[in-house]
Coordinates of C-alpha atoms in Angstrom, one line a residue:
Chain A
M1093 CA 0.0 -0.1 0.0
T1094 CA 1.2 3.5 -0.7
T1095 CA 1.7 6.1 1.8
S1096 CA -0.6 9.0 1.5
E1097 CA 0.8 12.5 0.5
R1098 CA -0.4 13.9 3.8
Q1099 CA 1.5 11.2 5.8
L1100 CA 4.5 11.8 3.8
E1101 CA 4.4 15.6 4.7
R1102 CA 4.1 14.6 8.4
D1103 CA 7.0 12.4 8.1
R1104 CA 9.0 15.2 6.5
Y1105 CA 7.9 17.6 9.2
R1106 CA 8.9 15.1 12.0
R1107 CA 12.3 14.6 10.4
R1108 CA 12.9 18.2 10.2
R1109 CA 11.8 18.8 13.6
T1110 CA 14.2 16.1 14.8
L1111 CA 17.1 17.8 13.0
T1112 CA 16.2 21.2 14.2
R1113 CA 16.1 19.9 17.9
G1114 CA 19.4 18.1 17.3
A1115 CA 20.9 21.2 15.9
V1116 CA 19.8 23.5 18.8
A1117 CA 21.2 20.8 21.3
A1118 CA 24.5 20.8 19.6
V1119 CA 24.8 24.4 19.2
S1120 CA 23.8 25.2 22.8
T1121 CA 26.2 22.6 24.1
L1122 CA 29.0 24.1 22.2
V1123 CA 28.2 27.5 23.4
V1124 CA 28.2 26.5 27.0
I1125 CA 31.5 24.6 26.7
G1126 CA 33.0 27.5 24.8
L1127 CA 32.1 29.8 27.3
L1128 CA 33.5 27.9 30.2
V1129 CA 36.8 27.3 28.3
Y1130 CA 36.9 31.1 27.6
V1131 CA 36.1 32.1 31.1
V1132 CA 38.4 29.6 32.8
G1133 CA 41.2 30.1 30.4
N1134 CA 41.2 33.8 30.7
S1135 CA 41.1 33.9 34.4
P1136 CA 44.1 35.7 35.8
G1137 CA 45.2 32.6 37.8
W1138 CA 44.8 30.0 35.1
D1139 CA 48.4 29.8 34.3
R1140 CA 49.2 28.7 37.7
V1141 CA 46.3 26.5 38.1
H1142 CA 47.3 24.8 34.8
R1143 CA 50.8 24.2 35.9
T1144 CA 50.0 22.9 39.3
Y1145 CA 46.9 20.7 38.5
F1146 CA 46.8 20.0 34.8
W1147 CA 50.4 19.9 33.7
W1148 CA 50.8 17.2 31.0
P1149 CA 54.5 16.3 31.7
D1150 CA 53.5 15.8 35.6
A1151 CA 50.7 13.7 34.6
K1152 CA 52.8 11.5 32.2
S1153 CA 55.5 10.9 34.8
S1154 CA 53.1 10.1 37.6
F1155 CA 50.7 7.9 35.6
P1156 CA 52.6 4.5 35.9
E1157 CA 52.9 4.8 39.7
V1158 CA 49.2 6.0 40.1
A1159 CA 47.9 3.3 37.8
R1160 CA 50.0 0.5 39.5
S1161 CA 48.5 1.4 42.8
F1162 CA 45.0 1.7 41.4
W1163 CA 45.1 -2.0 40.8
L1164 CA 44.9 -2.3 44.5
N1165 CA 41.7 -0.2 44.6
I1166 CA 40.2 -2.4 42.1
R1167 CA 40.8 -5.5 43.8
L1168 CA 39.6 -4.0 47.1
F1169 CA 36.3 -2.9 45.6
M1170 CA 35.7 -6.0 43.6
V1171 CA 36.1 -8.1 46.7
V1172 CA 34.1 -5.6 48.9
E1173 CA 31.3 -5.3 46.5
V1174 CA 30.5 -9.2 46.5
F1175 CA 30.6 -9.2 50.3
V1176 CA 28.5 -6.2 50.7
L1177 CA 25.9 -7.7 48.4
I1178 CA 25.8 -10.8 50.5
V1179 CA 25.6 -9.0 53.8
G1180 CA 23.1 -6.5 52.4
I1181 CA 20.7 -9.2 51.2
V1182 CA 21.1 -11.4 54.3
V1183 CA 20.5 -8.3 56.7
A1184 CA 17.5 -7.2 54.5
I1185 CA 15.8 -10.5 54.5
I1186 CA 16.3 -11.0 58.1
R1187 CA 14.7 -7.6 58.7
V1188 CA 11.6 -8.4 56.6
V1189 CA 10.9 -12.0 57.5
P1190 CA 8.0 -12.2 59.8
A1191 CA 9.4 -15.0 62.1
P1192 CA 9.0 -14.4 65.8
A1193 CA 11.5 -16.8 66.6
L1194 CA 14.1 -14.7 64.7
A1195 CA 13.4 -11.5 67.1
P1196 CA 16.9 -11.5 68.7
I1197 CA 18.6 -11.7 65.2
K1198 CA 16.1 -9.1 64.0
L1199 CA 17.1 -6.7 66.7
L1200 CA 20.8 -7.4 65.9
A1201 CA 20.1 -6.6 62.2
V1202 CA 18.3 -3.3 63.3
L1203 CA 21.2 -2.5 65.6
Y1204 CA 23.8 -3.3 63.0
A1205 CA 22.1 -1.1 60.3
D1206 CA 21.6 1.9 62.8
V1207 CA 25.2 1.8 64.1
F1208 CA 27.1 1.3 60.9
R1209 CA 25.0 3.7 58.9
G1210 CA 25.4 6.4 61.6
T1211 CA 29.2 6.1 62.0
P1212 CA 31.5 7.9 59.7
T1213 CA 33.1 5.4 57.3
L1214 CA 36.6 6.8 58.3
L1215 CA 36.0 6.0 61.8
I1216 CA 35.1 2.5 61.1
V1217 CA 38.2 2.0 59.0
L1218 CA 40.4 3.3 61.8
L1219 CA 38.5 1.1 64.3
V1220 CA 38.8 -2.1 62.4
G1221 CA 42.2 -1.2 61.0
F1222 CA 43.8 -0.7 64.3
G1223 CA 41.3 -2.1 66.9
L1224 CA 40.7 -5.7 65.4
P1225 CA 44.4 -6.7 65.2
A1226 CA 44.9 -5.3 68.8
L1227 CA 42.4 -7.9 70.1
N1228 CA 45.0 -10.7 69.4
L1229 CA 42.2 -13.1 68.5
T1230 CA 43.3 -16.3 66.7
G1231 CA 42.3 -16.5 63.2
M1232 CA 41.8 -12.7 62.8
P1233 CA 43.3 -11.6 59.6
T1234 CA 46.3 -9.4 60.1
S1235 CA 46.7 -8.3 56.5
L1236 CA 45.8 -4.8 55.9
F1237 CA 43.9 -5.7 52.6
W1238 CA 41.5 -8.0 54.5
L1239 CA 41.1 -5.6 57.4
G1240 CA 40.2 -3.0 54.9
V1241 CA 37.7 -5.3 53.3
I1242 CA 36.1 -5.9 56.6
A1243 CA 35.7 -2.2 57.4
L1244 CA 34.1 -1.2 54.1
T1245 CA 31.9 -4.3 54.0
L1246 CA 30.6 -3.6 57.6
S1247 CA 29.9 0.2 56.6
Y1248 CA 28.4 -0.3 53.1
G1249 CA 26.5 -3.6 54.0
A1250 CA 24.4 -1.5 56.3
Y1251 CA 23.6 1.0 53.6
V1252 CA 22.9 -1.6 50.9
A1253 CA 20.8 -3.5 53.5
E1254 CA 18.4 -0.7 53.8
V1255 CA 18.3 -0.3 50.0
I1256 CA 17.5 -3.8 49.3
R1257 CA 15.0 -3.8 52.1
A1258 CA 13.2 -1.0 50.5
G1259 CA 13.1 -2.9 47.3
I1260 CA 11.5 -6.0 48.8
L1261 CA 8.9 -4.1 50.6
S1262 CA 8.2 -2.2 47.3
I1263 CA 7.1 -5.4 45.5
H1264 CA 3.3 -5.7 45.6
P1265 CA 1.9 -8.1 48.1
T1266 CA 0.0 -9.9 45.2
Q1267 CA 3.3 -11.2 44.2
W1268 CA 3.8 -12.9 47.5
A1269 CA 0.4 -14.1 47.3
S1270 CA 0.8 -15.7 43.8
G1271 CA 4.2 -17.3 44.7
R1272 CA 2.7 -18.9 47.9
A1273 CA -0.5 -19.9 46.1
L1274 CA 1.7 -22.0 43.8
G1275 CA 2.8 -23.9 47.0
M1276 CA 6.1 -22.4 47.3
T1277 CA 7.5 -21.8 50.8
Y1278 CA 8.2 -18.2 52.0
G1279 CA 11.9 -18.9 51.2
Q1280 CA 11.2 -20.1 47.8
T1281 CA 8.9 -17.2 46.9
M1282 CA 11.6 -14.8 48.2
R1283 CA 14.3 -16.3 46.2
H1284 CA 12.4 -16.9 42.9
V1285 CA 9.8 -14.1 42.8
V1286 CA 10.4 -11.3 45.2
L1287 CA 14.1 -10.8 45.5
P1288 CA 14.7 -10.9 41.7
Q1289 CA 12.2 -8.1 41.1
A1290 CA 13.4 -6.1 44.2
L1291 CA 17.0 -6.2 43.1
R1292 CA 16.1 -5.1 39.5
R1293 CA 14.1 -2.3 41.0
V1294 CA 16.9 -0.9 43.2
A1295 CA 19.7 -1.3 40.7
P1296 CA 20.1 2.4 40.3
P1297 CA 20.5 3.3 44.1
L1298 CA 22.6 0.1 44.6
L1299 CA 24.8 1.4 41.7
N1300 CA 24.9 4.7 43.6
D1301 CA 26.3 3.0 46.8
F1302 CA 28.7 1.0 44.8
V1303 CA 30.3 4.1 43.2
S1304 CA 30.6 5.7 46.5
L1305 CA 32.2 2.5 47.8
Q1306 CA 34.7 2.6 44.9
K1307 CA 35.8 6.1 46.0
D1308 CA 35.9 5.2 49.6
T1309 CA 38.6 2.5 49.0
A1310 CA 40.8 5.7 49.1
L1311 CA 40.0 5.9 53.0
L1312 CA 42.0 2.7 53.5
S1313 CA 45.1 4.8 52.8
T1314 CA 44.7 6.0 56.6
I1315 CA 45.5 2.4 57.9
G1316 CA 48.6 2.2 55.6
L1317 CA 47.3 0.7 52.4
V1318 CA 49.2 2.5 49.4
E1319 CA 46.4 2.7 47.0
S1320 CA 46.3 5.3 44.2
L1321 CA 45.4 8.3 46.2
R1322 CA 48.1 7.6 48.7
A1323 CA 50.5 7.0 45.8
A1324 CA 49.5 10.3 44.3
Q1325 CA 49.9 12.1 47.5
V1326 CA 53.5 10.6 47.9
I1327 CA 54.5 11.9 44.5
S1328 CA 52.9 15.5 45.1
G1329 CA 54.7 15.7 48.5
K1330 CA 58.0 14.9 46.9
D1331 CA 57.8 17.4 44.0
F1332 CA 55.1 19.9 45.1
I1333 CA 52.8 19.3 42.3
F1334 CA 49.1 18.4 42.3
T1335 CA 48.7 16.9 38.9
P1336 CA 49.0 13.4 40.3
Y1337 CA 45.7 13.8 42.4
V1338 CA 44.0 14.8 39.1
V1339 CA 45.4 11.7 37.5
A1340 CA 44.2 9.6 40.4
A1341 CA 40.6 11.2 40.0
A1342 CA 40.6 10.2 36.6
F1343 CA 41.1 6.6 37.4
F1344 CA 38.2 6.7 39.9
I1345 CA 35.9 8.2 37.4
A1346 CA 37.0 5.7 34.6
A1347 CA 36.3 2.9 37.2
T1348 CA 32.6 4.0 37.7
I1349 CA 31.8 4.3 34.1
P1350 CA 31.7 0.5 33.2
L1351 CA 29.4 -0.1 36.3
A1352 CA 27.1 2.6 35.2
R1353 CA 26.9 1.5 31.6
F1354 CA 26.4 -2.2 32.9
T1355 CA 23.5 -1.0 35.0
D1356 CA 21.9 0.8 32.1
Y1357 CA 22.2 -2.2 30.0
L1358 CA 20.4 -4.4 32.7
T1359 CA 17.7 -1.8 33.0
V1360 CA 17.0 -1.6 29.5
R1361 CA 17.1 -5.4 29.0
S1362 CA 14.6 -6.0 31.7
L1363 CA 12.4 -3.2 30.2
R1364 CA 12.7 -4.7 26.7
R1365 CA 12.0 -8.3 28.0
E1366 CA 8.9 -7.5 30.2
N1367 CA 7.2 -4.7 28.6
G1368 CA 8.0 -5.6 24.9
L1369 CA 9.5 -2.2 24.6
I1370 CA 11.8 -1.6 21.6
T1371 CA 14.6 0.9 22.7
Chain B
M991 CA -17.2 15.2 16.4
L992 CA -14.6 12.5 16.3
R993 CA -13.5 11.1 12.7
A994 CA -10.9 8.6 11.6
E995 CA -10.2 8.4 7.9
A996 CA -7.9 5.5 6.5
V997 CA -6.0 5.1 9.7
R998 CA -3.3 2.6 9.5
K999 CA -0.9 1.3 12.3
S1000 CA 1.7 -1.4 12.5
F1001 CA 3.6 -2.8 15.2
N1002 CA 7.0 -4.5 14.4
G1003 CA 5.8 -5.0 10.7
T1004 CA 2.6 -6.6 11.8
E1005 CA -0.3 -4.3 10.5
V1006 CA -2.9 -4.0 13.2
L1007 CA -5.1 -1.3 11.7
K1008 CA -5.6 -1.7 7.9
G1009 CA -7.4 1.5 7.0
I1010 CA -10.0 2.2 9.5
D1011 CA -12.8 4.8 8.7
L1012 CA -14.9 5.6 11.7
E1013 CA -17.1 8.8 12.4
V1014 CA -18.6 9.3 15.7
T1015 CA -21.3 12.1 16.1
E1016 CA -22.0 14.2 19.1
G1017 CA -23.9 12.3 21.8
E1018 CA -23.5 9.0 20.0
V1019 CA -22.5 5.8 21.6
V1020 CA -20.4 3.4 19.5
C1021 CA -19.4 -0.1 20.7
L1022 CA -16.4 -1.7 19.1
I1023 CA -16.8 -5.6 19.2
G1024 CA -14.6 -8.1 17.8
A1025 CA -12.1 -10.8 18.7
S1026 CA -9.0 -10.0 20.8
G1027 CA -6.3 -8.8 18.5
S1028 CA -8.8 -7.5 15.9
G1029 CA -7.5 -3.9 16.7
K1030 CA -10.1 -2.4 19.0
S1031 CA -7.6 -1.3 21.6
T1032 CA -5.2 0.0 19.2
L1033 CA -7.8 2.1 17.4
L1034 CA -8.9 3.7 20.8
R1035 CA -5.2 4.4 21.7
C1036 CA -4.7 5.9 18.3
L1037 CA -7.9 8.1 18.7
N1038 CA -6.3 9.5 22.0
L1039 CA -2.8 10.0 20.4
L1040 CA -1.3 7.4 22.7
E1041 CA -0.1 5.7 19.5
Q1042 CA 1.2 7.6 16.6
V1043 CA -0.7 6.5 13.3
D1044 CA 1.3 5.4 10.4
D1045 CA -1.0 6.9 7.9
G1046 CA -4.5 8.4 7.8
D1047 CA -6.2 11.3 9.6
I1048 CA -8.1 11.8 12.9
W1049 CA -10.2 14.6 13.3
L1050 CA -11.7 16.0 16.6
G1051 CA -14.1 18.7 15.8
D1052 CA -12.6 20.7 13.0
A1053 CA -9.0 20.1 14.2
E1054 CA -6.9 17.4 12.4
I1055 CA -5.2 15.9 15.5
T1056 CA -2.8 13.7 13.7
D1057 CA -0.9 16.7 12.5
P1058 CA 2.5 16.7 14.3
R1059 CA 2.2 20.5 14.8
V1060 CA -0.8 19.8 17.2
D1061 CA -0.5 20.1 21.0
V1062 CA -1.1 16.6 22.1
D1063 CA -1.7 17.4 25.7
A1064 CA -4.4 19.9 24.7
V1065 CA -6.1 17.3 22.5
R1066 CA -6.0 14.8 25.4
R1067 CA -7.7 17.1 27.6
R1068 CA -10.7 17.0 25.4
I1069 CA -10.7 13.1 25.1
G1070 CA -11.1 10.9 28.2
I1071 CA -10.0 7.4 28.2
V1072 CA -10.5 4.5 30.8
F1073 CA -8.4 1.4 30.6
Q1074 CA -9.0 -2.3 31.4
A1075 CA -6.7 -2.2 34.4
Y1076 CA -8.1 0.8 36.1
N1077 CA -4.8 2.4 36.5
L1078 CA -5.8 4.6 39.5
F1079 CA -2.8 6.2 41.2
P1080 CA -2.0 3.9 44.2
H1081 CA -0.3 6.6 46.2
K1082 CA -3.4 9.0 46.2
T1083 CA -6.8 8.6 47.9
V1084 CA -9.9 8.2 45.7
L1085 CA -10.7 12.0 46.1
D1086 CA -7.1 13.0 45.3
N1087 CA -7.2 10.7 42.1
I1088 CA -10.2 12.6 40.7
V1089 CA -9.0 16.1 41.8
L1090 CA -5.6 15.7 40.4
G1091 CA -6.3 16.4 36.7
P1092 CA -8.8 19.2 37.1
V1093 CA -6.4 21.1 39.4
T1094 CA -3.2 20.5 37.7
V1095 CA -4.4 20.5 34.1
G1096 CA -7.7 22.2 34.3
G1097 CA -6.5 25.2 36.6
R1098 CA -9.5 24.7 38.7
S1099 CA -9.4 25.5 42.5
K1100 CA -8.9 22.6 44.9
A1101 CA -12.0 23.3 46.7
E1102 CA -14.1 23.6 43.5
A1103 CA -12.7 20.4 42.1
A1104 CA -13.2 18.6 45.4
A1105 CA -16.9 19.7 45.5
T1106 CA -17.4 18.3 41.9
A1107 CA -15.5 15.1 42.9
H1108 CA -17.8 14.5 45.9
E1109 CA -21.0 15.2 43.6
L1110 CA -19.7 12.6 41.1
L1111 CA -18.7 10.1 44.0
T1112 CA -22.2 10.4 45.4
R1113 CA -23.7 9.7 42.0
I1114 CA -21.8 6.3 41.8
G1115 CA -22.5 5.6 45.5
L1116 CA -18.8 5.6 46.5
E1117 CA -19.2 9.0 48.5
D1118 CA -18.2 7.2 51.7
R1119 CA -14.9 5.9 50.2
A1120 CA -13.5 9.3 49.1
G1121 CA -10.7 9.0 51.8
A1122 CA -9.8 5.4 50.9
Y1123 CA -6.8 4.3 48.7
P1124 CA -7.4 2.4 45.5
D1125 CA -5.9 -0.9 46.8
A1126 CA -8.6 -0.9 49.6
L1127 CA -11.4 -0.9 46.9
S1128 CA -12.9 -3.9 45.0
G1129 CA -12.2 -4.0 41.2
G1130 CA -15.7 -2.6 40.4
Q1131 CA -15.3 0.2 42.8
Q1132 CA -11.9 1.1 41.4
Q1133 CA -13.2 1.1 37.9
R1134 CA -16.0 3.3 38.8
V1135 CA -13.5 5.8 40.2
A1136 CA -11.5 5.6 37.2
L1137 CA -14.5 6.6 35.1
V1138 CA -15.2 9.4 37.4
R1139 CA -11.7 10.4 37.2
A1140 CA -12.0 10.7 33.5
I1141 CA -15.4 12.5 33.5
A1142 CA -14.2 15.0 36.1
M1143 CA -11.9 16.4 33.2
R1144 CA -15.3 17.2 31.4
P1145 CA -14.0 15.5 28.1
E1146 CA -15.8 15.8 24.9
V1147 CA -15.5 12.2 24.1
L1148 CA -15.1 9.3 26.4
L1149 CA -12.9 6.3 25.1
L1150 CA -13.5 3.0 27.1
D1151 CA -11.0 0.2 26.5
E1152 CA -12.7 -3.0 27.7
I1153 CA -13.3 -1.6 31.0
T1154 CA -15.2 -4.5 32.4
S1155 CA -13.0 -7.4 31.1
A1156 CA -11.1 -7.6 34.4
L1157 CA -14.2 -7.7 36.4
D1158 CA -16.2 -10.7 37.6
P1159 CA -19.9 -10.8 36.5
M1160 CA -21.1 -9.5 40.0
L1161 CA -19.2 -6.3 39.5
V1162 CA -19.8 -5.8 35.8
G1163 CA -23.2 -4.5 36.4
E1164 CA -22.3 -1.6 38.7
V1165 CA -19.8 -0.2 36.1
L1166 CA -22.1 -0.6 33.3
D1167 CA -24.7 1.4 35.2
V1168 CA -22.2 4.3 35.3
I1169 CA -22.0 4.2 31.7
R1170 CA -25.8 4.0 31.2
D1171 CA -26.0 7.1 33.3
L1172 CA -23.4 9.0 31.1
R1173 CA -25.3 8.0 28.1
R1174 CA -28.5 9.6 29.4
E1175 CA -26.6 12.7 30.0
G1176 CA -25.6 12.8 26.3
M1177 CA -21.9 11.9 26.7
T1178 CA -20.2 10.8 23.4
I1179 CA -18.7 7.3 24.0
V1180 CA -16.6 5.1 22.0
M1181 CA -16.1 1.7 23.9
A1182 CA -14.4 -1.6 23.0
T1183 CA -16.3 -4.3 24.8
H1184 CA -16.9 -8.0 25.0
E1185 CA -20.3 -7.4 26.8
M1186 CA -22.6 -8.2 23.8
A1187 CA -25.8 -7.9 25.7
F1188 CA -24.9 -4.5 27.1
A1189 CA -23.6 -3.3 23.6
R1190 CA -26.9 -4.2 22.2
E1191 CA -28.8 -2.3 24.8
V1192 CA -26.7 1.0 25.0
A1193 CA -25.1 1.4 21.7
D1194 CA -26.4 3.6 18.9
R1195 CA -24.0 1.8 16.6
I1196 CA -22.1 -1.3 16.7
V1197 CA -18.9 -1.6 14.7
F1198 CA -17.6 -5.1 14.3
M1199 CA -13.8 -5.3 13.8
A1200 CA -11.8 -8.2 12.4
D1201 CA -8.1 -8.4 11.5
G1202 CA -7.6 -4.7 11.6
C1203 CA -10.6 -3.8 9.4
I1204 CA -14.0 -2.8 10.1
E1205 CA -16.0 -5.8 8.9
E1206 CA -19.5 -4.4 9.5
S1207 CA -21.2 -1.5 11.2
G1208 CA -24.7 -0.7 11.8
T1209 CA -27.5 -0.3 14.4
P1210 CA -27.4 -2.9 17.2
E1211 CA -30.7 -4.1 15.8
Q1212 CA -29.4 -4.9 12.4
V1213 CA -26.0 -6.2 13.3
F1214 CA -27.3 -8.5 16.0
T1215 CA -30.4 -9.9 14.1
T1216 CA -29.4 -9.6 10.4
P1217 CA -25.6 -9.5 10.1
K1218 CA -24.4 -9.0 6.5
S1219 CA -21.1 -10.4 6.7
P1220 CA -20.8 -14.1 7.5
R1221 CA -17.7 -13.2 9.8
T1222 CA -20.0 -11.1 12.0
A1223 CA -22.6 -13.9 12.1
E1224 CA -20.0 -16.4 13.1
F1225 CA -18.6 -14.1 15.9
L1226 CA -22.0 -13.3 17.2
A1227 CA -23.0 -16.9 17.1
R1228 CA -20.0 -18.0 19.3
H1229 CA -20.6 -14.9 21.7
L1230 CA -24.3 -15.1 22.2
A1231 CA -24.4 -18.9 22.5

C-alpha cells in the first residue's frame, strides 16, 4: 500500500523537527562549553592552576605509579562489592522475615544497620584497622587488605541492606500471594519471585552505593594501604605538584563508568523483555 | 465530532489497523466489538494519540489531531480514556485521584474540584470511600472511580477500552450502570467491549472489527439480528451462545 501524501508531509515535518532539535542541542552545548573554556582560560590565575593541576608532563610521569596502585583499589572494591551484596541481602531478608523466633537476630540486624550507617566510614576504617588486630584473636586476619575489606563491608553492608529492604517492601503483596499460592514456601517465593524483582528495581540506588564505595577505598590509605590516592600524595609531596591527584581522580571516574553502563544495560534489557518495549 | 479516515498502524511489521474509517457524532455511543487482537484497543489508543498513526487522519471537531504540529496534551484534555486495568494512582486517595487532573491541568481550585468530585462520587455511590486508597477498593469500585476521574476533566469524548473485562460478573453491572448514566446525559462514548448484551442495549451503533478492518457497522438491531457479513454472524453466534 502506498503512503498518503499527507503522511509523507508529516514524516518530512517530523524529520525536520528532529534535525532542528538536534541542531539546537549541539549548538547550545558548544556555546556553553566554549564559554566555560573561555572564562576559565582567561582567568588571571589560570596559568598557575594549569601548571599545578593540569600539567601534562607531570601527568605522564606520575601515571605509571598511580596506575599500579589503582590496581589495589580495583581488587579492594571488587572483593568488597561481593561481600556487601551478600551482607546486604542477608540483613535485608532478616529484617523483613515475619518470624517471631528470629526476634533477637532481627534486633541485631536493626542495631547493625543503625550503628554502621550512623558512624563515619573513616572511623570504622580506623577502628577495624587498628582495633581488630589489637584484640589478638586467633584466626583474625592481620593483612591490611582483609582488614580494609572488613571495614568497608561493615559500613556499606548497612547502607545496601536498607536499599534492598526498601526494594523488597516495594514489591506488590499480590506477588507474594501468587508465589505462595503455587505452594512455594516463604523462602522459595523470596528467592524466585520477590528478590529478583526487588534487586532489579533498586539497581540504580545500589549502583550509587557501589560508586561511592569505589571512591571510599581511598579511605584505606589511613591504615597504611598504598592505594592510588596515597601514591599520588607521595609523588605530590615529593615534587610539590598536584597533577597526580587529578590523575588519580581520572582513574576513579573511569572505574565507575563501566558499572554505570552495565546497570543501564541491565535496566534496558529487563524493560525490553518484560514490557516488549523496543529501545 | 470524532472522525478517523484510512487510519493505519503497524507494530514490528504486523499491520494492526488496515485503513479504518469511523465517524462518531456528538452524543453517540459506539461499541467496538470483535475478537481479541482485532485492533479495537489500538484504534482507541490512536484516537487518544497514545499511539502515532502510520497513515490516515483523525479529526476532533474541525482540528486534524494527527498533524504533528498539534499540541498533544491539549487534545488529550478533550478526550477521556479509561483502561481495562483501572490504572488509578495507588499513592493517592480516591478523592485525590479525581481532583488531580482538574487542578493541575484544568486550573480549577482545589475546593471547587473537590466539590465536583464529591458530587460525582455520590452519583456512583462511593461517597463514603473518598478518603480510601485504591488498593482498598474492589475492582468494580476502582473502575467506577477511574470513570469518574476521566469524567471530572469534562471531556468531549470518552473512550473506554474493555473496562469490564477484568471484573467478575457481579461487579460488571455496577460499572455498566455508570455508563448508562453517562449516556443519558448525552456523553459521546466509544467503547471496546466483550459485553454483547450491554452493547446491544446501550449502543447507537455497533462496529464489528476483524483483522484490523471494520467488517461491519450498523445499528444494534441490524448487526445482531441480520448481520451482513458471515464473519460477523459467526462471531456473534459464538458470543451469544
